Amino acid sequence: MAPPVEVGSDGLARSWGLLGAFRREQADPVGTYTLMGVDAARTISRFHAVAGATIVDVGGGPGFTAEALRHMGAHAFTVDPFLEELHLHDRSPVGALVGDGLHLPIGTASVDVCCSFNAVEHVADPWAFLDEVVRVVRPGGLVFIGVTNWLSPWGGHETSPWHYLGGHRAARRYEARRGRPPKNEFGRSLFRVDVAELLEWSKRSPTVDLVDAFPRYYPQWCRNLVKVPGVREVVTWNLGLALEKR
């Protein structure tokens, strides 16, 4: 499927195209995730050469990002802790592994790039997860993280925007209305992660240097929002962190 907009740019057209894809997610999940995978791959290419690079996408589910990276010439594969996630939407991702993000089945300093999109907020110990992601990257390589921060409009995932009244309360409301608990249940499979603490982790980590931090879905001219305490927690929506392994 060809993306409907040039997602490699950082302009308003890209953001509008992504927003439209998000709205179509339920009706066309494959189209939505194909576009998101292409966008993620092109974002990575801004910070590290992709062609010929060995890249692992941690928590990548059915492998849309790895597939887009392979189309750009990378040796890319996916690691996800759940077999059923790898086969969502009738997919069989190439070179995929079932593995715990806290104990990756990958050697230390063995890949050029390690990326993880929208997985950190699903881990009870995000800092151990991030340290493990960093571990597998070679010195001089790239770690790229995309995170849906808790106070963003989509921080509660399918329970949004009621997560602003509390994660547990939002989950109870969802179950009462739908007759089933949310897939992303606060305290079990969804956890609070804030922009400020992610930036602090990146600055205090002895193993990485922060290259860039920006609102991943927004135009280039919105990037300074990440620098505004408080405001950034609500308006960032999805934080992009580019880090270089020391």
PDB file of N, CA and C in Angstrom, residues 5 10 23 35 37 54 73 84 131 134 174 186 200 207 210 220:
ATOM      1  N   VAL A   5       0.498  10.313   1.834  1.00  0.00           N
ATOM      2  CA  VAL A   5       1.237  11.567   1.875  1.00  0.00           C
ATOM      3  C   VAL A   5       2.713  11.244   1.953  1.00  0.00           C
ATOM      4  N   ASP A  10       8.618  16.752   7.362  1.00  0.00           N
ATOM      5  CA  ASP A  10       8.194  17.103   8.717  1.00  0.00           C
ATOM      6  C   ASP A  10       7.138  18.193   8.698  1.00  0.00           C
ATOM      7  N   ARG A  23      -7.509   7.804  12.549  1.00  0.00           N
ATOM      8  CA  ARG A  23      -8.976   7.771  12.557  1.00  0.00           C
ATOM      9  C   ARG A  23      -9.520   6.540  11.828  1.00  0.00           C
ATOM     10  N   LEU A  35       1.387   2.668   7.084  1.00  0.00           N
ATOM     11  CA  LEU A  35       1.792   4.069   7.040  1.00  0.00           C
ATOM     12  C   LEU A  35       2.661   4.428   8.240  1.00  0.00           C
ATOM     13  N   GLY A  37       4.509   2.417   9.992  1.00  0.00           N
ATOM     14  CA  GLY A  37       5.803   1.765   9.845  1.00  0.00           C
ATOM     15  C   GLY A  37       6.724   2.509   8.907  1.00  0.00           C
ATOM     16  N   THR A  54      22.017  -3.206  10.673  1.00  0.00           N
ATOM     17  CA  THR A  54      21.271  -4.228  11.395  1.00  0.00           C
ATOM     18  C   THR A  54      20.407  -3.528  12.435  1.00  0.00           C
ATOM     19  N   GLY A  73      16.560  -1.081   2.714  1.00  0.00           N
ATOM     20  CA  GLY A  73      17.873  -1.708   2.622  1.00  0.00           C
ATOM     21  C   GLY A  73      18.469  -2.193   3.928  1.00  0.00           C
ATOM     22  N   GLU A  84       1.073 -14.001  19.758  1.00  0.00           N
ATOM     23  CA  GLU A  84      -0.154 -13.574  19.093  1.00  0.00           C
ATOM     24  C   GLU A  84      -0.028 -12.164  18.529  1.00  0.00           C
ATOM     25  N   ASP A 131      17.252   0.427  29.488  1.00  0.00           N
ATOM     26  CA  ASP A 131      18.650   0.003  29.655  1.00  0.00           C
ATOM     27  C   ASP A 131      18.952  -1.233  28.812  1.00  0.00           C
ATOM     28  N   VAL A 134      19.280  -0.244  25.155  1.00  0.00           N
ATOM     29  CA  VAL A 134      20.582   0.383  24.938  1.00  0.00           C
ATOM     30  C   VAL A 134      21.692  -0.673  24.891  1.00  0.00           C
ATOM     31  N   TYR A 174     -14.520   1.814  31.315  1.00  0.00           N
ATOM     32  CA  TYR A 174     -14.475   1.119  30.032  1.00  0.00           C
ATOM     33  C   TYR A 174     -15.148  -0.250  30.141  1.00  0.00           C
ATOM     34  N   PHE A 186      -4.685  -0.127  32.935  1.00  0.00           N
ATOM     35  CA  PHE A 186      -3.770   0.615  33.790  1.00  0.00           C
ATOM     36  C   PHE A 186      -3.314  -0.244  34.966  1.00  0.00           C
ATOM     37  N   GLU A 200      14.903  13.192  31.727  1.00  0.00           N
ATOM     38  CA  GLU A 200      15.854  13.083  32.824  1.00  0.00           C
ATOM     39  C   GLU A 200      16.651  11.785  32.723  1.00  0.00           C
ATOM     40  N   THR A 207      25.323   5.645  29.479  1.00  0.00           N
ATOM     41  CA  THR A 207      25.609   4.870  28.276  1.00  0.00           C
ATOM     42  C   THR A 207      25.096   5.505  26.988  1.00  0.00           C
ATOM     43  N   LEU A 210      21.875  12.177  24.503  1.00  0.00           N
ATOM     44  CA  LEU A 210      20.638  12.616  23.869  1.00  0.00           C
ATOM     45  C   LEU A 210      20.963  13.420  22.611  1.00  0.00           C
ATOM     46  N   GLN A 220       7.684  20.076  12.115  1.00  0.00           N
ATOM     47  CA  GLN A 220       8.983  20.498  12.625  1.00  0.00           C
ATOM     48  C   GLN A 220       8.880  21.726  13.521  1.00  0.00           C
TER      49      GLN A 220
END
